[in-house]
Structures are given as structure tokens and as C-alpha cells.
């Protein structure tokens, strides 16, 4: 049952992040086109630079979220905890969702906050549902146990 739950959470998180990545890239594309077509500028900024910056930001953000979705999909298929690189990327995504959720309340509303927090919860659950292995980190015994010759103190 635990394996099913881990796979389900990781799969749902991957699907949510993929959808969010595509949606945010599309929103940035529309904003860039609008800026380009209207020749808008803020405080004398070049409208072409603003449009290109919006395209680049949308592509980078969408790509980052799609990378997170792929990492979670791999974790779901293998039913293994994400590796060190994947954990760093997913923790970065979780922190970004926390900050965006706080900003979404004032800019967009409570609905956007709820969606952002739901995705944050899925990411955190996908990171924490895997059980800790007996002192092994990425398949290696950690340094303290190795120095102690594999000895593990028992709790009383």
C-alpha cells in the first residue's frame, strides 16, 4: 500500500508540474506578444527587450517545471526516492511555490493560492514519503557509520 501511495503522489505531482510548466510558458508567451504588439514600455525601457525577456523567462520557468515533472515521473516509475540532484531541484521548486503562493494571494486571489499550495504539498509529500534506509545515503553508508565500522547505536 505504501508503494502505491508513493507512486500516486509522485505521479500526481509530475502531472501537476507538467501542466503548470506548459501553462506558465503559454502565459509568458501571450504577455510577450502583447508587450511586443502594443509597444509598451515601463520608465523608458525598450519594448523589444521586455518582450524577449518575457519569452526567455517563460521558457526557463516552463523548462524548470518540466524538469521537475520528469524527475518526479522517474521517481514514480522506479518507486525510489529522488537522488541528490533531484532532491535539490525539487526543494528549489517547493521553495519557489511557497513564495509564489504568498504572492498569489495579493495578486491573483485565494484560488491561485490554493492551487499553488496543493502543488507544494504534492512536492513535499513526494520528497518525504520514502522511508529512510538504514544509514545509507544514495547507496553508500554515511561517513559516521563507516568510521564506526558499521556500528549502529540502538535507542533505549
PDB file of C-alpha atoms in Angstrom:
ATOM      1  CA  UNK A   1       0.000   0.000   0.000  1.00  0.00           C
ATOM      2  CA  UNK A   2       2.842   2.391   0.787  1.00  0.00           C
ATOM      3  CA  UNK A   3       4.402   1.869  -2.639  1.00  0.00           C
ATOM      4  CA  UNK A   4       1.081   2.628  -4.320  1.00  0.00           C
ATOM      5  CA  UNK A   5       0.715   5.850  -2.340  1.00  0.00           C
ATOM      6  CA  UNK A   6       4.292   6.945  -3.114  1.00  0.00           C
ATOM      7  CA  UNK A   7       3.812   6.286  -6.818  1.00  0.00           C
ATOM      8  CA  UNK A   8       0.438   8.014  -6.866  1.00  0.00           C
ATOM      9  CA  UNK A   9       1.734  11.147  -5.136  1.00  0.00           C
ATOM     10  CA  UNK A  10       4.827  11.346  -7.334  1.00  0.00           C
ATOM     11  CA  UNK A  11       2.716  10.800 -10.455  1.00  0.00           C
ATOM     12  CA  UNK A  12       0.169  13.442  -9.472  1.00  0.00           C
ATOM     13  CA  UNK A  13       2.950  15.896  -8.639  1.00  0.00           C
ATOM     14  CA  UNK A  14       4.603  15.199 -12.004  1.00  0.00           C
ATOM     15  CA  UNK A  15       1.333  15.759 -13.865  1.00  0.00           C
ATOM     16  CA  UNK A  16       0.591  18.959 -11.931  1.00  0.00           C
ATOM     17  CA  UNK A  17       4.084  20.347 -12.534  1.00  0.00           C
ATOM     18  CA  UNK A  18       3.950  19.474 -16.241  1.00  0.00           C
ATOM     19  CA  UNK A  19       0.596  21.212 -16.628  1.00  0.00           C
ATOM     20  CA  UNK A  20       1.829  24.212 -14.640  1.00  0.00           C
ATOM     21  CA  UNK A  21       5.007  24.435 -16.731  1.00  0.00           C
ATOM     22  CA  UNK A  22       3.100  24.419 -20.011  1.00  0.00           C
ATOM     23  CA  UNK A  23       0.529  26.904 -18.692  1.00  0.00           C
ATOM     24  CA  UNK A  24       3.145  29.347 -17.375  1.00  0.00           C
ATOM     25  CA  UNK A  25       5.136  29.165 -20.615  1.00  0.00           C
ATOM     26  CA  UNK A  26       1.935  29.909 -22.554  1.00  0.00           C
ATOM     27  CA  UNK A  27       1.058  32.845 -20.275  1.00  0.00           C
ATOM     28  CA  UNK A  28       4.541  34.310 -20.723  1.00  0.00           C
ATOM     29  CA  UNK A  29       4.278  33.880 -24.495  1.00  0.00           C
ATOM     30  CA  UNK A  30       0.975  35.784 -24.519  1.00  0.00           C
ATOM     31  CA  UNK A  31       2.431  38.517 -22.294  1.00  0.00           C
ATOM     32  CA  UNK A  32       5.471  38.814 -24.549  1.00  0.00           C
ATOM     33  CA  UNK A  33       3.311  39.068 -27.663  1.00  0.00           C
ATOM     34  CA  UNK A  34       1.133  41.690 -26.004  1.00  0.00           C
ATOM     35  CA  UNK A  35       4.155  43.732 -24.983  1.00  0.00           C
ATOM     36  CA  UNK A  36       5.616  43.452 -28.471  1.00  0.00           C
ATOM     37  CA  UNK A  37       2.372  44.324 -30.301  1.00  0.00           C
ATOM     38  CA  UNK A  38       1.444  47.257 -28.069  1.00  0.00           C
ATOM     39  CA  UNK A  39       4.994  48.681 -27.950  1.00  0.00           C
ATOM     40  CA  UNK A  40       4.607  49.112 -24.209  1.00  0.00           C
ATOM     41  CA  UNK A  41       7.486  50.400 -22.156  1.00  0.00           C
ATOM     42  CA  UNK A  42       7.976  50.984 -18.474  1.00  0.00           C
ATOM     43  CA  UNK A  43      10.051  54.010 -17.494  1.00  0.00           C
ATOM     44  CA  UNK A  44      11.606  54.199 -20.961  1.00  0.00           C
ATOM     45  CA  UNK A  45      12.594  50.525 -21.218  1.00  0.00           C
ATOM     46  CA  UNK A  46      12.922  49.134 -24.723  1.00  0.00           C
ATOM     47  CA  UNK A  47       9.712  47.206 -25.546  1.00  0.00           C
ATOM     48  CA  UNK A  48      11.615  44.676 -27.670  1.00  0.00           C
ATOM     49  CA  UNK A  49      13.942  43.843 -24.774  1.00  0.00           C
ATOM     50  CA  UNK A  50      10.956  43.475 -22.447  1.00  0.00           C
ATOM     51  CA  UNK A  51       9.209  41.120 -24.885  1.00  0.00           C
ATOM     52  CA  UNK A  52      12.315  38.972 -25.386  1.00  0.00           C
ATOM     53  CA  UNK A  53      12.896  38.893 -21.617  1.00  0.00           C
ATOM     54  CA  UNK A  54       9.343  37.693 -21.100  1.00  0.00           C
ATOM     55  CA  UNK A  55       9.822  34.928 -23.678  1.00  0.00           C
ATOM     56  CA  UNK A  56      13.103  33.821 -22.100  1.00  0.00           C
ATOM     57  CA  UNK A  57      11.644  33.852 -18.573  1.00  0.00           C
ATOM     58  CA  UNK A  58       8.625  31.838 -19.717  1.00  0.00           C
ATOM     59  CA  UNK A  59      10.812  29.269 -21.467  1.00  0.00           C
ATOM     60  CA  UNK A  60      13.161  28.976 -18.471  1.00  0.00           C
ATOM     61  CA  UNK A  61      10.336  28.664 -15.958  1.00  0.00           C
ATOM     62  CA  UNK A  62       8.440  26.178 -18.111  1.00  0.00           C
ATOM     63  CA  UNK A  63      11.610  24.155 -18.685  1.00  0.00           C
ATOM     64  CA  UNK A  64      12.418  24.096 -14.982  1.00  0.00           C
ATOM     65  CA  UNK A  65       8.940  22.865 -14.085  1.00  0.00           C
ATOM     66  CA  UNK A  66       9.062  20.236 -16.828  1.00  0.00           C
ATOM     67  CA  UNK A  67      12.434  19.066 -15.459  1.00  0.00           C
ATOM     68  CA  UNK A  68      10.834  18.722 -12.035  1.00  0.00           C
ATOM     69  CA  UNK A  69       7.954  16.769 -13.602  1.00  0.00           C
ATOM     70  CA  UNK A  70      10.376  14.387 -15.332  1.00  0.00           C
ATOM     71  CA  UNK A  71      12.326  13.829 -12.104  1.00  0.00           C
ATOM     72  CA  UNK A  72       9.120  13.035 -10.232  1.00  0.00           C
ATOM     73  CA  UNK A  73       7.885  10.763 -13.018  1.00  0.00           C
ATOM     74  CA  UNK A  74      11.145   8.807 -12.853  1.00  0.00           C
ATOM     75  CA  UNK A  75      10.754   8.515  -9.074  1.00  0.00           C
ATOM     76  CA  UNK A  76       7.174   7.291  -9.553  1.00  0.00           C
ATOM     77  CA  UNK A  77       8.112   4.664 -12.132  1.00  0.00           C
ATOM     78  CA  UNK A  78      11.093   3.371 -10.140  1.00  0.00           C
ATOM     79  CA  UNK A  79       9.413   3.752  -6.736  1.00  0.00           C
ATOM     80  CA  UNK A  80      12.653   5.081  -5.322  1.00  0.00           C
ATOM     81  CA  UNK A  81      13.443   8.291  -3.518  1.00  0.00           C
ATOM     82  CA  UNK A  82      14.809  11.011  -5.788  1.00  0.00           C
ATOM     83  CA  UNK A  83      18.606  11.255  -5.864  1.00  0.00           C
ATOM     84  CA  UNK A  84      20.645  14.153  -4.530  1.00  0.00           C
ATOM     85  CA  UNK A  85      20.389  16.306  -7.681  1.00  0.00           C
ATOM     86  CA  UNK A  86      16.663  15.636  -7.997  1.00  0.00           C
ATOM     87  CA  UNK A  87      16.092  16.496  -4.333  1.00  0.00           C
ATOM     88  CA  UNK A  88      17.896  19.823  -4.729  1.00  0.00           C
ATOM     89  CA  UNK A  89      15.832  20.674  -7.815  1.00  0.00           C
ATOM     90  CA  UNK A  90      12.561  19.625  -6.153  1.00  0.00           C
ATOM     91  CA  UNK A  91      13.336  21.512  -2.931  1.00  0.00           C
ATOM     92  CA  UNK A  92      14.050  24.594  -5.054  1.00  0.00           C
ATOM     93  CA  UNK A  93      10.674  24.127  -6.745  1.00  0.00           C
ATOM     94  CA  UNK A  94       8.970  23.728  -3.367  1.00  0.00           C
ATOM     95  CA  UNK A  95      10.519  26.946  -2.035  1.00  0.00           C
ATOM     96  CA  UNK A  96       9.545  28.763  -5.236  1.00  0.00           C
ATOM     97  CA  UNK A  97       5.953  27.521  -4.870  1.00  0.00           C
ATOM     98  CA  UNK A  98       5.868  28.733  -1.280  1.00  0.00           C
ATOM     99  CA  UNK A  99       6.983  32.208  -2.319  1.00  0.00           C
ATOM    100  CA  UNK A 100       4.688  32.299  -5.342  1.00  0.00           C
ATOM    101  CA  UNK A 101       1.779  31.171  -3.195  1.00  0.00           C
ATOM    102  CA  UNK A 102       2.352  34.067  -0.816  1.00  0.00           C
ATOM    103  CA  UNK A 103       2.461  36.497  -3.738  1.00  0.00           C
ATOM    104  CA  UNK A 104      -0.530  34.882  -5.467  1.00  0.00           C
ATOM    105  CA  UNK A 105      -2.890  35.799  -2.623  1.00  0.00           C
ATOM    106  CA  UNK A 106      -2.463  39.519  -3.195  1.00  0.00           C
ATOM    107  CA  UNK A 107      -2.006  39.480  -6.969  1.00  0.00           C
ATOM    108  CA  UNK A 108      -4.474  36.823  -8.153  1.00  0.00           C
ATOM    109  CA  UNK A 109      -6.559  35.635  -5.224  1.00  0.00           C
ATOM    110  CA  UNK A 110      -7.199  32.726  -2.910  1.00  0.00           C
ATOM    111  CA  UNK A 111      -7.908  30.259  -5.714  1.00  0.00           C
ATOM    112  CA  UNK A 112      -4.401  30.632  -7.142  1.00  0.00           C
ATOM    113  CA  UNK A 113      -3.008  30.365  -3.611  1.00  0.00           C
ATOM    114  CA  UNK A 114      -4.877  27.094  -3.050  1.00  0.00           C
ATOM    115  CA  UNK A 115      -3.618  25.584  -6.313  1.00  0.00           C
ATOM    116  CA  UNK A 116      -0.039  26.663  -5.615  1.00  0.00           C
ATOM    117  CA  UNK A 117      -0.162  25.248  -2.089  1.00  0.00           C
ATOM    118  CA  UNK A 118      -1.654  21.964  -3.349  1.00  0.00           C
ATOM    119  CA  UNK A 119       1.271  21.572  -5.740  1.00  0.00           C
ATOM    120  CA  UNK A 120       3.671  22.486  -2.923  1.00  0.00           C
ATOM    121  CA  UNK A 121       2.108  19.766  -0.749  1.00  0.00           C
ATOM    122  CA  UNK A 122       2.478  17.193  -3.534  1.00  0.00           C
ATOM    123  CA  UNK A 123       6.160  18.061  -3.977  1.00  0.00           C
ATOM    124  CA  UNK A 124       6.871  17.859  -0.249  1.00  0.00           C
ATOM    125  CA  UNK A 125       4.952  14.580   0.071  1.00  0.00           C
ATOM    126  CA  UNK A 126       6.860  13.099  -2.864  1.00  0.00           C
ATOM    127  CA  UNK A 127      10.111  14.048  -1.117  1.00  0.00           C
ATOM    128  CA  UNK A 128       9.155  12.718   2.320  1.00  0.00           C
ATOM    129  CA  UNK A 129       7.082   9.575   1.728  1.00  0.00           C
ATOM    130  CA  UNK A 130      10.061   7.318   1.039  1.00  0.00           C
ATOM    131  CA  UNK A 131      11.286   5.545   4.165  1.00  0.00           C
ATOM    132  CA  UNK A 132      14.785   6.226   5.433  1.00  0.00           C
ATOM    133  CA  UNK A 133      17.200   3.445   4.702  1.00  0.00           C
ATOM    134  CA  UNK A 134      19.399   2.065   7.452  1.00  0.00           C
ATOM    135  CA  UNK A 135      22.082   4.751   7.426  1.00  0.00           C
ATOM    136  CA  UNK A 136      22.586   4.644   3.694  1.00  0.00           C
ATOM    137  CA  UNK A 137      22.653   7.791   1.618  1.00  0.00           C
ATOM    138  CA  UNK A 138      22.453   7.201  -2.143  1.00  0.00           C
ATOM    139  CA  UNK A 139      23.551   3.590  -1.717  1.00  0.00           C
ATOM    140  CA  UNK A 140      26.572   4.378   0.481  1.00  0.00           C
ATOM    141  CA  UNK A 141      26.987   4.047   4.214  1.00  0.00           C
ATOM    142  CA  UNK A 142      27.308   7.518   5.703  1.00  0.00           C
ATOM    143  CA  UNK A 143      30.681   8.682   6.998  1.00  0.00           C
ATOM    144  CA  UNK A 144      29.920   8.317  10.719  1.00  0.00           C
ATOM    145  CA  UNK A 145      28.837   4.681  10.395  1.00  0.00           C
ATOM    146  CA  UNK A 146      31.764   3.935   8.121  1.00  0.00           C
ATOM    147  CA  UNK A 147      34.187   5.351  10.715  1.00  0.00           C
ATOM    148  CA  UNK A 148      32.494   3.253  13.396  1.00  0.00           C
ATOM    149  CA  UNK A 149      32.907   0.108  11.335  1.00  0.00           C
ATOM    150  CA  UNK A 150      29.206  -0.149  10.519  1.00  0.00           C
ATOM    151  CA  UNK A 151      28.205   0.013  14.183  1.00  0.00           C
ATOM    152  CA  UNK A 152      24.743   1.497  14.787  1.00  0.00           C
ATOM    153  CA  UNK A 153      23.794   2.509  18.315  1.00  0.00           C
ATOM    154  CA  UNK A 154      20.365   1.315  19.438  1.00  0.00           C
ATOM    155  CA  UNK A 155      17.875   3.595  21.067  1.00  0.00           C
ATOM    156  CA  UNK A 156      16.817   2.869  24.643  1.00  0.00           C
TER     157      UNK A 156
END
